[in-house]
């Protein structure tokens, strides 16, 4: 039996694409291998969002090329965003790669693998227009107790620093009925948590329903009580509605966790970024969110070192961080991406200044996060167990409702004699705190 190995790089949106390719291949009779070194066909689903992601993609491709030269694998497939963005150039430079497949062409993966096993070279990079449905096969890489569910594909925004629209295409929403069916299937599989994702989830529905429909979608998911935790990721501030705030606040099975990528707070920088939102609008939105949900965990991301960002504008960002005290926060160093308007902007910031600003902002957030976590000492919170500690049988590792998988903090749970397994939802009393993580023990109520 032909064995398929996969390495998936980048974000959860990419991970779903990887699961779809593996699902289609498994349905066609191929065996999915846990170790890519012992696979007949190696697939790397790449990311090309920023410089670090591109470098990681290149490094992995080169490693797999060496495996092919050594005779460990028969064929190499480079899929996803890197192929979509640089396919022709890559195919000219990396002759050892057998297949380049873009973000529109995942449904063709079975026929493509057949061709490459017959020693055919394949280049399949077309206009990005694919979106999966509830009936599309998936070979799940995530544990049974949590899953990602992509409600849309592509992007309707035109941020000056971002290449995603060119790689992923225009915004495409999935029908509500399809999403509900998939969510129920995930629940039957054992999901306790469903994470709704898309490039901009708050824009959901505008293209197919001619109105923003995320609030309606969330309401239906919550009222059907499909899973204990529904988490909303990648919400664009310019499309957040009062109705959406009301729905999130109303239902206990919707996590009071808002992932709100802001990128900056200075009005001039926001305008140059083409974010279509002002500082005043951002402050108003955050005020509404926190008034509606006093227990809200607010997550954001910022970009430092955007072209022309002055020291004063960077300090305004730091002051904003001190004022708002985000529960969760990530920082990106501006990556100059060819094909974006910001690539040609004047006043590009030297790398060493960008690094200094990154370090300063992260140090500030570390202090904020430490103090916020100290407020949990002695409190009882719900924790979803993700895994058992590999070195300590008396320790389990999980997350609170305030923590998304793979990006936020963890809760280390002392389990003593109690039998615990991944997917268990426990009431935990917090006994110790760190900068990003919590420690606790199981409590009866």
GROMACS .gro file of C-alpha atoms in nm:
model
  445
    1UNK     CA    1   0.000   0.000   0.000
    2UNK     CA    2   0.130   0.345  -0.094
    3UNK     CA    3   0.208   0.555   0.213
    4UNK     CA    4   0.148   0.931   0.227
    5UNK     CA    5   0.332   1.161   0.467
    6UNK     CA    6   0.236   1.522   0.539
    7UNK     CA    7   0.397   1.824   0.700
    8UNK     CA    8   0.153   2.111   0.755
    9UNK     CA    9   0.297   2.457   0.811
   10UNK     CA   10   0.134   2.786   0.910
   11UNK     CA   11  -0.206   2.860   1.057
   12UNK     CA   12  -0.512   2.647   1.145
   13UNK     CA   13  -0.669   2.749   0.812
   14UNK     CA   14  -0.379   2.570   0.644
   15UNK     CA   15  -0.419   2.275   0.879
   16UNK     CA   16  -0.775   2.216   0.759
   17UNK     CA   17  -0.650   2.216   0.398
   18UNK     CA   18  -0.393   1.954   0.498
   19UNK     CA   19  -0.664   1.743   0.664
   20UNK     CA   20  -0.872   1.767   0.348
   21UNK     CA   21  -0.589   1.647   0.123
   22UNK     CA   22  -0.517   1.359   0.361
   23UNK     CA   23  -0.888   1.277   0.384
   24UNK     CA   24  -0.924   1.257   0.007
   25UNK     CA   25  -0.614   1.038  -0.021
   26UNK     CA   26  -0.725   0.806   0.259
   27UNK     CA   27  -1.067   0.768   0.096
   28UNK     CA   28  -0.890   0.674  -0.228
   29UNK     CA   29  -0.710   0.389  -0.050
   30UNK     CA   30  -0.376   0.542   0.042
   31UNK     CA   31  -0.224   0.483   0.386
   32UNK     CA   32  -0.145   0.792   0.593
   33UNK     CA   33   0.199   0.763   0.750
   34UNK     CA   34   0.289   0.912   1.088
   35UNK     CA   35   0.653   0.952   0.984
   36UNK     CA   36   0.723   1.138   0.662
   37UNK     CA   37   1.069   0.976   0.642
   38UNK     CA   38   0.902   0.642   0.574
   39UNK     CA   39   0.651   0.763   0.316
   40UNK     CA   40   0.632   0.692  -0.054
   41UNK     CA   41   0.490   1.038  -0.121
   42UNK     CA   42   0.579   1.337   0.096
   43UNK     CA   43   0.349   1.641   0.093
   44UNK     CA   44   0.440   1.973   0.252
   45UNK     CA   45   0.152   2.220   0.282
   46UNK     CA   46   0.335   2.550   0.289
   47UNK     CA   47   0.287   2.900   0.429
   48UNK     CA   48   0.401   3.221   0.257
   49UNK     CA   49   0.250   3.490   0.479
   50UNK     CA   50   0.569   3.657   0.606
   51UNK     CA   51   0.946   3.613   0.576
   52UNK     CA   52   0.977   3.369   0.866
   53UNK     CA   53   0.704   3.149   0.719
   54UNK     CA   54   0.865   3.151   0.376
   55UNK     CA   55   1.202   3.059   0.523
   56UNK     CA   56   1.047   2.769   0.715
   57UNK     CA   57   0.878   2.647   0.396
   58UNK     CA   58   1.205   2.659   0.202
   59UNK     CA   59   1.396   2.480   0.478
   60UNK     CA   60   1.141   2.197   0.494
   61UNK     CA   61   1.133   2.161   0.115
   62UNK     CA   62   1.512   2.133   0.104
   63UNK     CA   63   1.508   1.871   0.381
   64UNK     CA   64   1.253   1.667   0.186
   65UNK     CA   65   1.453   1.701  -0.134
   66UNK     CA   66   1.747   1.547   0.051
   67UNK     CA   67   1.525   1.262   0.172
   68UNK     CA   68   1.426   1.199  -0.189
   69UNK     CA   69   1.788   1.201  -0.302
   70UNK     CA   70   1.870   0.952  -0.025
   71UNK     CA   71   1.594   0.723  -0.149
   72UNK     CA   72   1.368   0.757   0.157
   73UNK     CA   73   1.075   0.898  -0.042
   74UNK     CA   74   0.971   0.844  -0.404
   75UNK     CA   75   0.789   1.170  -0.475
   76UNK     CA   76   0.766   1.519  -0.329
   77UNK     CA   77   0.456   1.742  -0.343
   78UNK     CA   78   0.478   2.112  -0.251
   79UNK     CA   79   0.126   2.242  -0.185
   80UNK     CA   80  -0.048   2.552  -0.059
   81UNK     CA   81   0.035   2.918  -0.021
   82UNK     CA   82   0.404   2.905  -0.119
   83UNK     CA   83   0.317   2.727  -0.444
   84UNK     CA   84   0.029   2.966  -0.509
   85UNK     CA   85   0.255   3.267  -0.463
   86UNK     CA   86   0.582   3.153  -0.620
   87UNK     CA   87   0.493   2.840  -0.815
   88UNK     CA   88   0.657   2.911  -1.151
   89UNK     CA   89   0.972   3.047  -0.994
   90UNK     CA   90   0.994   2.750  -0.760
   91UNK     CA   91   0.939   2.498  -1.038
   92UNK     CA   92   1.228   2.651  -1.231
   93UNK     CA   93   1.461   2.643  -0.932
   94UNK     CA   94   1.361   2.320  -0.755
   95UNK     CA   95   1.368   2.053  -1.023
   96UNK     CA   96   1.365   1.777  -0.762
   97UNK     CA   97   1.006   1.864  -0.663
   98UNK     CA   98   0.756   1.648  -0.850
   99UNK     CA   99   0.439   1.850  -0.789
  100UNK     CA  100   0.345   2.210  -0.721
  101UNK     CA  101  -0.021   2.250  -0.625
  102UNK     CA  102  -0.192   2.578  -0.534
  103UNK     CA  103  -0.467   2.668  -0.288
  104UNK     CA  104  -0.745   2.610  -0.543
  105UNK     CA  105  -0.643   2.261  -0.639
  106UNK     CA  106  -0.661   2.045  -0.326
  107UNK     CA  107  -0.959   1.844  -0.466
  108UNK     CA  108  -0.725   1.717  -0.740
  109UNK     CA  109  -0.472   1.570  -0.497
  110UNK     CA  110  -0.565   1.203  -0.565
  111UNK     CA  111  -0.521   1.226  -0.942
  112UNK     CA  112  -0.206   1.432  -0.892
  113UNK     CA  113  -0.049   1.170  -0.663
  114UNK     CA  114  -0.131   0.899  -0.918
  115UNK     CA  115   0.047   1.098  -1.187
  116UNK     CA  116   0.357   1.158  -0.980
  117UNK     CA  117   0.380   0.787  -0.889
  118UNK     CA  118   0.391   0.728  -1.265
  119UNK     CA  119   0.692   0.961  -1.283
  120UNK     CA  120   0.497   1.257  -1.419
  121UNK     CA  121   0.578   1.613  -1.316
  122UNK     CA  122   0.269   1.819  -1.227
  123UNK     CA  123   0.218   2.193  -1.199
  124UNK     CA  124  -0.138   2.273  -1.086
  125UNK     CA  125  -0.165   2.633  -0.967
  126UNK     CA  126  -0.487   2.806  -1.068
  127UNK     CA  127  -0.704   3.098  -0.957
  128UNK     CA  128  -0.790   3.048  -0.587
  129UNK     CA  129  -1.159   2.961  -0.569
  130UNK     CA  130  -1.190   2.638  -0.367
  131UNK     CA  131  -1.394   2.609  -0.049
  132UNK     CA  132  -1.478   2.283   0.121
  133UNK     CA  133  -1.813   2.161   0.255
  134UNK     CA  134  -1.940   1.936   0.533
  135UNK     CA  135  -1.923   1.639   0.296
  136UNK     CA  136  -1.555   1.690   0.210
  137UNK     CA  137  -1.342   1.412   0.368
  138UNK     CA  138  -1.098   1.514   0.643
  139UNK     CA  139  -0.823   1.311   0.807
  140UNK     CA  140  -0.802   1.482   1.143
  141UNK     CA  141  -0.463   1.581   1.276
  142UNK     CA  142  -0.599   1.749   1.588
  143UNK     CA  143  -0.711   1.540   1.888
  144UNK     CA  144  -1.076   1.432   1.896
  145UNK     CA  145  -1.169   1.676   2.173
  146UNK     CA  146  -1.110   1.995   1.972
  147UNK     CA  147  -1.133   2.087   1.607
  148UNK     CA  148  -1.112   2.381   1.373
  149UNK     CA  149  -1.404   2.465   1.146
  150UNK     CA  150  -1.347   2.700   0.856
  151UNK     CA  151  -1.657   2.912   0.791
  152UNK     CA  152  -1.512   3.108   0.500
  153UNK     CA  153  -1.222   3.126   0.261
  154UNK     CA  154  -1.033   3.417   0.110
  155UNK     CA  155  -1.046   3.780   0.218
  156UNK     CA  156  -1.255   4.088   0.141
  157UNK     CA  157  -1.009   4.338   0.289
  158UNK     CA  158  -0.718   4.511   0.118
  159UNK     CA  159  -0.468   4.572   0.398
  160UNK     CA  160  -0.158   4.729   0.251
  161UNK     CA  161   0.084   4.490   0.425
  162UNK     CA  162  -0.093   4.161   0.352
  163UNK     CA  163  -0.059   3.913   0.066
  164UNK     CA  164  -0.340   3.679   0.173
  165UNK     CA  165  -0.601   3.809  -0.071
  166UNK     CA  166  -0.369   3.733  -0.364
  167UNK     CA  167  -0.294   3.385  -0.232
  168UNK     CA  168  -0.643   3.289  -0.114
  169UNK     CA  169  -0.869   3.490  -0.343
  170UNK     CA  170  -1.189   3.682  -0.282
  171UNK     CA  171  -1.406   3.622   0.025
  172UNK     CA  172  -1.624   3.311   0.006
  173UNK     CA  173  -1.866   3.212   0.284
  174UNK     CA  174  -1.995   2.862   0.342
  175UNK     CA  175  -2.373   2.821   0.385
  176UNK     CA  176  -2.496   2.808   0.745
  177UNK     CA  177  -2.654   2.465   0.685
  178UNK     CA  178  -2.321   2.318   0.579
  179UNK     CA  179  -2.141   2.460   0.882
  180UNK     CA  180  -2.406   2.325   1.122
  181UNK     CA  181  -2.378   1.978   0.967
  182UNK     CA  182  -2.002   1.982   1.000
  183UNK     CA  183  -2.022   2.100   1.362
  184UNK     CA  184  -2.256   1.813   1.447
  185UNK     CA  185  -2.017   1.570   1.281
  186UNK     CA  186  -1.729   1.707   1.485
  187UNK     CA  187  -1.936   1.663   1.801
  188UNK     CA  188  -2.011   1.301   1.714
  189UNK     CA  189  -1.638   1.248   1.665
  190UNK     CA  190  -1.585   1.363   2.024
  191UNK     CA  191  -1.526   1.738   2.000
  192UNK     CA  192  -1.577   1.937   2.319
  193UNK     CA  193  -1.450   2.256   2.156
  194UNK     CA  194  -1.502   2.394   1.806
  195UNK     CA  195  -1.289   2.686   1.689
  196UNK     CA  196  -1.450   2.888   1.410
  197UNK     CA  197  -1.191   3.025   1.171
  198UNK     CA  198  -1.159   3.225   0.849
  199UNK     CA  199  -0.939   3.506   0.731
  200UNK     CA  200  -1.203   3.751   0.862
  201UNK     CA  201  -1.483   3.572   1.044
  202UNK     CA  202  -1.682   3.888   1.118
  203UNK     CA  203  -1.735   3.941   0.743
  204UNK     CA  204  -1.907   3.604   0.725
  205UNK     CA  205  -2.218   3.589   0.507
  206UNK     CA  206  -2.186   3.922   0.333
  207UNK     CA  207  -2.112   3.761  -0.004
  208UNK     CA  208  -2.386   3.496  -0.010
  209UNK     CA  209  -2.655   3.651   0.214
  210UNK     CA  210  -2.585   4.017   0.133
  211UNK     CA  211  -2.557   4.091   0.506
  212UNK     CA  212  -2.324   4.007   0.794
  213UNK     CA  213  -2.447   3.676   0.935
  214UNK     CA  214  -2.191   3.567   1.194
  215UNK     CA  215  -2.426   3.652   1.482
  216UNK     CA  216  -2.701   3.434   1.330
  217UNK     CA  217  -2.456   3.148   1.272
  218UNK     CA  218  -2.325   3.165   1.629
  219UNK     CA  219  -2.676   3.177   1.770
  220UNK     CA  220  -2.780   2.863   1.584
  221UNK     CA  221  -2.465   2.678   1.689
  222UNK     CA  222  -2.516   2.779   2.051
  223UNK     CA  223  -2.888   2.701   2.066
  224UNK     CA  224  -2.838   2.353   1.922
  225UNK     CA  225  -2.591   2.293   2.208
  226UNK     CA  226  -2.355   2.101   1.983
  227UNK     CA  227  -2.043   2.133   2.198
  228UNK     CA  228  -1.961   2.284   2.540
  229UNK     CA  229  -1.715   2.537   2.397
  230UNK     CA  230  -1.751   2.742   2.080
  231UNK     CA  231  -1.457   2.973   2.016
  232UNK     CA  232  -1.445   3.256   1.764
  233UNK     CA  233  -1.111   3.344   1.603
  234UNK     CA  234  -0.987   3.609   1.356
  235UNK     CA  235  -1.253   3.878   1.402
  236UNK     CA  236  -1.195   4.198   1.207
  237UNK     CA  237  -1.275   4.506   1.419
  238UNK     CA  238  -1.438   4.698   1.135
  239UNK     CA  239  -1.710   4.434   1.093
  240UNK     CA  240  -1.801   4.373   1.459
  241UNK     CA  241  -2.172   4.440   1.515
  242UNK     CA  242  -2.374   4.509   1.830
  243UNK     CA  243  -2.582   4.200   1.750
  244UNK     CA  244  -2.269   3.986   1.747
  245UNK     CA  245  -2.164   4.121   2.088
  246UNK     CA  246  -2.509   4.042   2.227
  247UNK     CA  247  -2.501   3.683   2.101
  248UNK     CA  248  -2.153   3.611   2.238
  249UNK     CA  249  -2.252   3.757   2.574
  250UNK     CA  250  -2.583   3.570   2.589
  251UNK     CA  251  -2.478   3.206   2.548
  252UNK     CA  252  -2.269   3.020   2.806
  253UNK     CA  253  -2.131   2.774   2.549
  254UNK     CA  254  -1.974   3.056   2.347
  255UNK     CA  255  -1.634   3.127   2.501
  256UNK     CA  256  -1.598   3.482   2.626
  257UNK     CA  257  -1.283   3.505   2.421
  258UNK     CA  258  -1.246   3.753   2.137
  259UNK     CA  259  -0.955   3.731   1.894
  260UNK     CA  260  -0.944   4.086   1.755
  261UNK     CA  261  -0.634   4.153   1.540
  262UNK     CA  262  -0.586   4.532   1.554
  263UNK     CA  263  -0.232   4.564   1.405
  264UNK     CA  264  -0.183   4.918   1.542
  265UNK     CA  265  -0.361   5.201   1.722
  266UNK     CA  266  -0.216   5.519   1.573
  267UNK     CA  267  -0.460   5.668   1.321
  268UNK     CA  268  -0.194   5.756   1.062
  269UNK     CA  269  -0.049   5.405   1.069
  270UNK     CA  270  -0.396   5.246   1.059
  271UNK     CA  271  -0.476   5.457   0.752
  272UNK     CA  272  -0.151   5.358   0.579
  273UNK     CA  273  -0.228   4.996   0.662
  274UNK     CA  274  -0.573   5.042   0.503
  275UNK     CA  275  -0.741   4.894   0.808
  276UNK     CA  276  -1.062   5.099   0.755
  277UNK     CA  277  -1.097   5.159   1.128
  278UNK     CA  278  -0.986   5.443   1.358
  279UNK     CA  279  -0.848   5.459   1.710
  280UNK     CA  280  -1.176   5.602   1.834
  281UNK     CA  281  -1.374   5.318   1.675
  282UNK     CA  282  -1.139   5.060   1.829
  283UNK     CA  283  -1.171   5.212   2.176
  284UNK     CA  284  -1.550   5.227   2.142
  285UNK     CA  285  -1.564   4.861   2.037
  286UNK     CA  286  -1.342   4.743   2.323
  287UNK     CA  287  -1.554   4.941   2.570
  288UNK     CA  288  -1.871   4.774   2.435
  289UNK     CA  289  -1.714   4.429   2.453
  290UNK     CA  290  -1.593   4.463   2.809
  291UNK     CA  291  -1.915   4.618   2.934
  292UNK     CA  292  -2.117   4.335   2.779
  293UNK     CA  293  -1.875   4.067   2.908
  294UNK     CA  294  -1.688   4.163   3.227
  295UNK     CA  295  -1.511   3.823   3.220
  296UNK     CA  296  -1.393   3.871   2.860
  297UNK     CA  297  -1.048   3.748   2.751
  298UNK     CA  298  -0.943   3.985   2.474
  299UNK     CA  299  -0.669   3.876   2.235
  300UNK     CA  300  -0.503   4.091   1.973
  301UNK     CA  301  -0.198   4.114   1.746
  302UNK     CA  302   0.010   4.418   1.658
  303UNK     CA  303   0.267   4.489   1.389
  304UNK     CA  304   0.575   4.689   1.490
  305UNK     CA  305   0.812   4.855   1.248
  306UNK     CA  306   0.555   4.932   0.977
  307UNK     CA  307   0.705   5.169   0.716
  308UNK     CA  308   0.722   5.521   0.855
  309UNK     CA  309   0.628   5.424   1.211
  310UNK     CA  310   0.787   5.692   1.429
  311UNK     CA  311   0.912   5.647   1.784
  312UNK     CA  312   0.619   5.859   1.901
  313UNK     CA  313   0.368   5.637   1.717
  314UNK     CA  314   0.530   5.325   1.859
  315UNK     CA  315   0.509   5.474   2.210
  316UNK     CA  316   0.141   5.545   2.147
  317UNK     CA  317   0.101   5.173   2.083
  318UNK     CA  318   0.276   5.090   2.411
  319UNK     CA  319   0.054   5.337   2.598
  320UNK     CA  320  -0.251   5.172   2.441
  321UNK     CA  321  -0.131   4.830   2.559
  322UNK     CA  322  -0.091   4.969   2.913
  323UNK     CA  323  -0.437   5.126   2.900
  324UNK     CA  324  -0.629   4.825   2.767
  325UNK     CA  325  -0.428   4.545   2.932
  326UNK     CA  326  -0.505   4.274   2.678
  327UNK     CA  327  -0.538   3.930   2.832
  328UNK     CA  328  -0.368   3.776   2.528
  329UNK     CA  329  -0.142   3.953   2.281
  330UNK     CA  330   0.099   3.867   2.000
  331UNK     CA  331   0.349   4.089   1.821
  332UNK     CA  332   0.466   4.060   1.460
  333UNK     CA  333   0.769   4.235   1.320
  334UNK     CA  334   0.665   4.401   0.993
  335UNK     CA  335   0.757   4.177   0.700
  336UNK     CA  336   0.811   4.356   0.369
  337UNK     CA  337   0.616   4.146   0.119
  338UNK     CA  338   0.655   4.196  -0.255
  339UNK     CA  339   0.320   4.235  -0.427
  340UNK     CA  340   0.173   4.443  -0.145
  341UNK     CA  341   0.134   4.825  -0.153
  342UNK     CA  342   0.343   4.865   0.164
  343UNK     CA  343   0.642   4.702  -0.007
  344UNK     CA  344   0.708   5.026  -0.197
  345UNK     CA  345   0.630   5.262   0.089
  346UNK     CA  346   0.912   5.506   0.176
  347UNK     CA  347   1.076   5.517   0.519
  348UNK     CA  348   1.123   5.142   0.565
  349UNK     CA  349   1.234   5.077   0.923
  350UNK     CA  350   1.578   4.915   0.978
  351UNK     CA  351   1.559   4.558   1.105
  352UNK     CA  352   1.744   4.632   1.428
  353UNK     CA  353   1.489   4.902   1.522
  354UNK     CA  354   1.203   4.666   1.443
  355UNK     CA  355   1.362   4.403   1.667
  356UNK     CA  356   1.409   4.657   1.949
  357UNK     CA  357   1.042   4.757   1.927
  358UNK     CA  358   0.934   4.394   1.922
  359UNK     CA  359   1.137   4.315   2.234
  360UNK     CA  360   1.007   4.622   2.418
  361UNK     CA  361   0.642   4.547   2.336
  362UNK     CA  362   0.673   4.181   2.430
  363UNK     CA  363   0.844   4.266   2.757
  364UNK     CA  364   0.558   4.501   2.842
  365UNK     CA  365   0.297   4.238   2.758
  366UNK     CA  366   0.479   3.976   2.963
  367UNK     CA  367   0.449   4.200   3.268
  368UNK     CA  368   0.081   4.270   3.196
  369UNK     CA  369   0.007   3.901   3.147
  370UNK     CA  370   0.186   3.807   3.469
  371UNK     CA  371  -0.025   4.052   3.669
  372UNK     CA  372  -0.350   3.941   3.504
  373UNK     CA  373  -0.270   3.577   3.578
  374UNK     CA  374  -0.198   3.658   3.943
  375UNK     CA  375  -0.563   3.760   3.968
  376UNK     CA  376  -0.664   3.396   3.908
  377UNK     CA  377  -0.490   3.272   4.225
  378UNK     CA  378  -0.742   3.088   4.439
  379UNK     CA  379  -1.018   3.102   4.175
  380UNK     CA  380  -1.199   2.800   4.030
  381UNK     CA  381  -1.211   2.774   3.651
  382UNK     CA  382  -1.319   2.521   3.386
  383UNK     CA  383  -1.027   2.346   3.215
  384UNK     CA  384  -1.030   2.127   2.904
  385UNK     CA  385  -0.753   1.865   2.924
  386UNK     CA  386  -0.538   1.846   2.609
  387UNK     CA  387  -0.274   1.591   2.708
  388UNK     CA  388  -0.102   1.410   2.991
  389UNK     CA  389   0.245   1.527   3.088
  390UNK     CA  390   0.496   1.287   2.931
  391UNK     CA  391   0.738   1.306   3.226
  392UNK     CA  392   0.504   1.338   3.524
  393UNK     CA  393   0.212   1.092   3.557
  394UNK     CA  394   0.058   1.319   3.820
  395UNK     CA  395   0.023   1.613   3.585
  396UNK     CA  396  -0.222   1.693   3.304
  397UNK     CA  397  -0.200   1.987   3.064
  398UNK     CA  398  -0.508   2.175   2.956
  399UNK     CA  399  -0.659   2.512   2.872
  400UNK     CA  400  -0.918   2.746   3.014
  401UNK     CA  401  -1.194   2.908   2.810
  402UNK     CA  402  -0.958   3.205   2.786
  403UNK     CA  403  -0.699   3.009   2.588
  404UNK     CA  404  -0.718   2.904   2.224
  405UNK     CA  405  -0.534   2.590   2.114
  406UNK     CA  406  -0.168   2.622   2.016
  407UNK     CA  407  -0.138   3.000   2.062
  408UNK     CA  408  -0.227   3.088   2.421
  409UNK     CA  409  -0.130   2.977   2.771
  410UNK     CA  410  -0.181   2.643   2.942
  411UNK     CA  411  -0.312   2.519   3.274
  412UNK     CA  412  -0.103   2.254   3.448
  413UNK     CA  413  -0.336   2.038   3.654
  414UNK     CA  414  -0.217   1.822   3.945
  415UNK     CA  415  -0.430   1.509   3.918
  416UNK     CA  416  -0.307   1.295   4.212
  417UNK     CA  417  -0.490   0.958   4.195
  418UNK     CA  418  -0.781   1.063   3.976
  419UNK     CA  419  -0.803   0.905   3.631
  420UNK     CA  420  -0.793   1.180   3.372
  421UNK     CA  421  -0.781   1.167   2.993
  422UNK     CA  422  -0.758   1.421   2.708
  423UNK     CA  423  -1.097   1.575   2.641
  424UNK     CA  424  -1.209   1.578   3.005
  425UNK     CA  425  -1.366   1.904   3.125
  426UNK     CA  426  -1.264   1.969   3.486
  427UNK     CA  427  -1.322   2.226   3.755
  428UNK     CA  428  -0.977   2.341   3.867
  429UNK     CA  429  -0.867   2.563   4.156
  430UNK     CA  430  -0.566   2.779   4.065
  431UNK     CA  431  -0.278   2.739   4.310
  432UNK     CA  432   0.008   2.910   4.124
  433UNK     CA  433   0.060   3.149   3.833
  434UNK     CA  434   0.329   3.235   3.579
  435UNK     CA  435   0.365   3.491   3.298
  436UNK     CA  436   0.144   3.299   3.057
  437UNK     CA  437   0.047   2.974   3.232
  438UNK     CA  438  -0.151   2.867   3.538
  439UNK     CA  439  -0.116   2.577   3.784
  440UNK     CA  440  -0.408   2.419   3.965
  441UNK     CA  441  -0.564   2.114   4.123
  442UNK     CA  442  -0.895   1.941   4.064
  443UNK     CA  443  -1.177   2.056   4.287
  444UNK     CA  444  -1.520   1.903   4.342
  445UNK     CA  445  -1.716   2.215   4.241
   0.00000   0.00000   0.00000
